[in-house]
PDB file of C-alpha atoms in Angstrom:
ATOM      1  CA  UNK A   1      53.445 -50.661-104.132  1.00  0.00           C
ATOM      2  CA  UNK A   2      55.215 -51.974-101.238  1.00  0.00           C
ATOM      3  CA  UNK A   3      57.701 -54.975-101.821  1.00  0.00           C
ATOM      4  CA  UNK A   4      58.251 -57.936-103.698  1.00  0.00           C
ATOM      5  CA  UNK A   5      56.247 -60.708-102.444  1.00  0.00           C
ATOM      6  CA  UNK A   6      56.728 -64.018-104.611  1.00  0.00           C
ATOM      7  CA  UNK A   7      59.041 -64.711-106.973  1.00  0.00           C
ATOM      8  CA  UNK A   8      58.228 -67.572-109.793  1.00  0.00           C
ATOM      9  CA  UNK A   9      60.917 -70.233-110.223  1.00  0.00           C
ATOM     10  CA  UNK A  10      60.020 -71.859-113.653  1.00  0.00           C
ATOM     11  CA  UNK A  11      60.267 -75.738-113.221  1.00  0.00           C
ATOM     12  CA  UNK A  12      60.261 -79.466-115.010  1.00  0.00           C
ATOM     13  CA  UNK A  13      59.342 -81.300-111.725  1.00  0.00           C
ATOM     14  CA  UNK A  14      57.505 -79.540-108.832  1.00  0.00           C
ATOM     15  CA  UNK A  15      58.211 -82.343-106.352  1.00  0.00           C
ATOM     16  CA  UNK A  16      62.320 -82.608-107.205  1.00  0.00           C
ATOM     17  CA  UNK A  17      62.625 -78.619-107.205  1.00  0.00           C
ATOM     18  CA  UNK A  18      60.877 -78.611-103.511  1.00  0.00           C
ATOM     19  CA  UNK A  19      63.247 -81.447-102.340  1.00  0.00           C
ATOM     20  CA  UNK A  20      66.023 -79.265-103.642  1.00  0.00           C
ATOM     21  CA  UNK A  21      64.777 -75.763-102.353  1.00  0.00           C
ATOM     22  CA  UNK A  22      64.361 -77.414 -98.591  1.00  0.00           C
ATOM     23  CA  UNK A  23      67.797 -78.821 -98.329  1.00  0.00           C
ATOM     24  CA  UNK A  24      68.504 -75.019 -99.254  1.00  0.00           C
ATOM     25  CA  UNK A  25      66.660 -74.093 -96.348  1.00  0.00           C
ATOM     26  CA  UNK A  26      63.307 -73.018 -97.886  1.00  0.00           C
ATOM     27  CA  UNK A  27      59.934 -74.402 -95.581  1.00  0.00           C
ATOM     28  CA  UNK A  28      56.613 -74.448 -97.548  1.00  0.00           C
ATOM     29  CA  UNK A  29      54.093 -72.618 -97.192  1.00  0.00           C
ATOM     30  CA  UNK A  30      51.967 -73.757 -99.088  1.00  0.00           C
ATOM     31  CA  UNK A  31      51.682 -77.259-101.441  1.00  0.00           C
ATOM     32  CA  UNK A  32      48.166 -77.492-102.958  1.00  0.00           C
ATOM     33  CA  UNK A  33      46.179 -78.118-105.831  1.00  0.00           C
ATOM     34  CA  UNK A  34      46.091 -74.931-108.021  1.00  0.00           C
ATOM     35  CA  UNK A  35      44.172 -76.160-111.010  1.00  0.00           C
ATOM     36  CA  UNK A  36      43.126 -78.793-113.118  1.00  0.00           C
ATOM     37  CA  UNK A  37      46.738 -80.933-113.215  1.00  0.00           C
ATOM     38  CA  UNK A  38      48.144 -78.551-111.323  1.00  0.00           C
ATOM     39  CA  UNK A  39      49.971 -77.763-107.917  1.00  0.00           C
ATOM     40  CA  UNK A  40      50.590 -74.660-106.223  1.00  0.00           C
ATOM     41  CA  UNK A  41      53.958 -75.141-104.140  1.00  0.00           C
ATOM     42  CA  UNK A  42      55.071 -72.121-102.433  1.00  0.00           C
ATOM     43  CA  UNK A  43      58.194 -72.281-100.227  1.00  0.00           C
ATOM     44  CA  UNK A  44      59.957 -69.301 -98.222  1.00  0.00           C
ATOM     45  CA  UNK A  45      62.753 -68.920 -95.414  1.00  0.00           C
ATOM     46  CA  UNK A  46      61.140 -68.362 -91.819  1.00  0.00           C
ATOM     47  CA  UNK A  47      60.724 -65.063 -91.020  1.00  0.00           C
ATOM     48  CA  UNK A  48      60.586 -63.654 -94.397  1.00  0.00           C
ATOM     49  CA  UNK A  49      58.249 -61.911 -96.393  1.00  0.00           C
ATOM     50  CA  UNK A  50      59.314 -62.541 -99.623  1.00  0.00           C
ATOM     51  CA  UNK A  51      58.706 -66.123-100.993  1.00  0.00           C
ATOM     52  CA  UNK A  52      59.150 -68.691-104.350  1.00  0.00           C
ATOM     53  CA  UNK A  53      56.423 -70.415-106.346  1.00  0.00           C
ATOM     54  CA  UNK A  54      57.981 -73.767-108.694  1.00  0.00           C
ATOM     55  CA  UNK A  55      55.904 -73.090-111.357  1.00  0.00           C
ATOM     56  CA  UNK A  56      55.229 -75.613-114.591  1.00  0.00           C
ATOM     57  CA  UNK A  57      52.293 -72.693-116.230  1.00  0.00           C
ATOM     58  CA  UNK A  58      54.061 -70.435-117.531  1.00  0.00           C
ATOM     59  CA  UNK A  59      55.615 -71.796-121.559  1.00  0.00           C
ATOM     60  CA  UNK A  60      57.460 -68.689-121.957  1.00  0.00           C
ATOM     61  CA  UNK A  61      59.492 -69.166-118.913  1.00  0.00           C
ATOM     62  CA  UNK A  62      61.654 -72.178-119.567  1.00  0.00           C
ATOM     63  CA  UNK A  63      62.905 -74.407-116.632  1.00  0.00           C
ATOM     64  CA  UNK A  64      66.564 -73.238-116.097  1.00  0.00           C
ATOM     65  CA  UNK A  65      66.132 -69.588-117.046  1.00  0.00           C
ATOM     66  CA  UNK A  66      66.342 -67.780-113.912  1.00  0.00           C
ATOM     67  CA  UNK A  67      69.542 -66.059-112.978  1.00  0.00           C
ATOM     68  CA  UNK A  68      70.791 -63.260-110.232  1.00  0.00           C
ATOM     69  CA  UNK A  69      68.280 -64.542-107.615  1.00  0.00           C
ATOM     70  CA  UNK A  70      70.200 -63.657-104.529  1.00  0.00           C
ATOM     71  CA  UNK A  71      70.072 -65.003-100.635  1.00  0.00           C
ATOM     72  CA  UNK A  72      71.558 -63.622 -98.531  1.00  0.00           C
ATOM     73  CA  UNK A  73      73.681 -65.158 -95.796  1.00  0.00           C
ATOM     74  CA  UNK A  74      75.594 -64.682 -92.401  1.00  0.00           C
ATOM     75  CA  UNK A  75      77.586 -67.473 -92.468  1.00  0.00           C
ATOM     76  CA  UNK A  76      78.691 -69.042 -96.054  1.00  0.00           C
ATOM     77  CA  UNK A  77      81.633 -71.291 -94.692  1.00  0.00           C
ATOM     78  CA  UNK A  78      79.034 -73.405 -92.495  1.00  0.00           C
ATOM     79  CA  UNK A  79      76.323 -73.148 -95.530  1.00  0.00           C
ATOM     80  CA  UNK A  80      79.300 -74.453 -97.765  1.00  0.00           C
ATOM     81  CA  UNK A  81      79.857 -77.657 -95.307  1.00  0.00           C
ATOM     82  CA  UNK A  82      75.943 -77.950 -94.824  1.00  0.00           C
ATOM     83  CA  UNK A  83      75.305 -78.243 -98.736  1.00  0.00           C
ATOM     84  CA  UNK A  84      77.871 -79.646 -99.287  1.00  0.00           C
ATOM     85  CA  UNK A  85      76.885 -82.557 -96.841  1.00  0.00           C
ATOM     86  CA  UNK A  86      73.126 -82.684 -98.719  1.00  0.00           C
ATOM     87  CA  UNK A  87      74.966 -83.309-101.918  1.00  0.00           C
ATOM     88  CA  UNK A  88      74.267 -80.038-103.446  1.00  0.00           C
ATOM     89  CA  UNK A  89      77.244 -79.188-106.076  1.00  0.00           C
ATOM     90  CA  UNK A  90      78.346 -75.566-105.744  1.00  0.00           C
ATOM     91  CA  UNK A  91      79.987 -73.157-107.938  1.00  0.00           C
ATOM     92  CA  UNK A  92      83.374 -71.066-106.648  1.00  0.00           C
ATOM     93  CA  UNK A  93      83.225 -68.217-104.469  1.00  0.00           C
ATOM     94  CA  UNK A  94      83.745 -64.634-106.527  1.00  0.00           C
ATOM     95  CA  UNK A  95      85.067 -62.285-104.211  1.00  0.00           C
ATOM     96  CA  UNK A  96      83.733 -58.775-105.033  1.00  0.00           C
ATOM     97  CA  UNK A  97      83.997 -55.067-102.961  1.00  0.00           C
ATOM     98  CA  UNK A  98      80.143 -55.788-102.196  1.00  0.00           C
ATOM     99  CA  UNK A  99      80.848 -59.311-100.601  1.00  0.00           C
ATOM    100  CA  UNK A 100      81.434 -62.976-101.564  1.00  0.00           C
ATOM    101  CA  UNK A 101      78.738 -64.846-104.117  1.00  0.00           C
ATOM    102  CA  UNK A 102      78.790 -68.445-104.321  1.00  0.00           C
ATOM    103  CA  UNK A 103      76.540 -69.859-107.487  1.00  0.00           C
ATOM    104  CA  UNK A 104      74.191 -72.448-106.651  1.00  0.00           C
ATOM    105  CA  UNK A 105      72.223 -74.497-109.443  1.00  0.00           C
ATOM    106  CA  UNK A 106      68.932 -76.178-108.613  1.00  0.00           C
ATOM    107  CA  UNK A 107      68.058 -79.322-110.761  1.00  0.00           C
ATOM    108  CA  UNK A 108      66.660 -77.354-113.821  1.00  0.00           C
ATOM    109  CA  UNK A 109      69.801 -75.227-114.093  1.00  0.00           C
ATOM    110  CA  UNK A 110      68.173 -72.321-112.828  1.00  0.00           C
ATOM    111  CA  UNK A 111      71.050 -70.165-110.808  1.00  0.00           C
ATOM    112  CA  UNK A 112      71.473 -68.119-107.615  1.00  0.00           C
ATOM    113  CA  UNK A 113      73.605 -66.768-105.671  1.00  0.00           C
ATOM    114  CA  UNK A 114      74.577 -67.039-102.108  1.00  0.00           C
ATOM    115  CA  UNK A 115      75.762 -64.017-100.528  1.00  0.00           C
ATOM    116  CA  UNK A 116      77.723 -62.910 -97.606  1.00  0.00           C
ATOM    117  CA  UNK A 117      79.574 -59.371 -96.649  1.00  0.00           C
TER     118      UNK A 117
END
């Protein structure tokens, strides 16, 4: 084994979630049918190698369940005024020894964290 390559995001509504994951910054990689009445939408950040899936499949992951997804960041006072702007409502930073985490909540009430040193 070698690294963590996609991570699945349980969703209600594939085509919300992507509108919310690209105002975080996500591109997609890939949006396309997966199987009968359903959609395979895969998003990432450029450059990395590690990606998301929305995914509507799986019934024992419930819409909203995913926490301690981290992302990190270099900058979190200019991604505070850049969300901010795109109307996304953010948590309070928690300063910590390891850095500063700022909770973010996509439309299903699943929860991550942004993190900066």
């Amino acid at each position: 084994m070698k690294a963590i390559e996609v991570i699945s995001i349980p969703v209600t509504d594939q085509t919300r979630a992507k509108e919310f994951y690209q105002k975080l910054g996500f591109e997609i990689l890939v949006d396309a049918p997966f199987a009968p009445d359903q959609q395979w939408v895969q998003l990432g950040f450029p450059g990395s190698p590690v990606s998301i899936t929305l995914v509507t499949r799986f019934p024992e992951m419930i819409p909203g369940c995913i926490r301690g997804f981290v992302i990190k960041t270099d900058n979190l006072d200019a991604d505070i005024k850049d969300l901010t702007a795109k109307g996304i409502e953010l948590g309070t930073i928690d300063e910590t020894p390891w850095g500063k985490f700022l909770a973010v909540k996509d439309p299903d009430g699943n929860v991550m964290s942004l993190h900066a040193e």
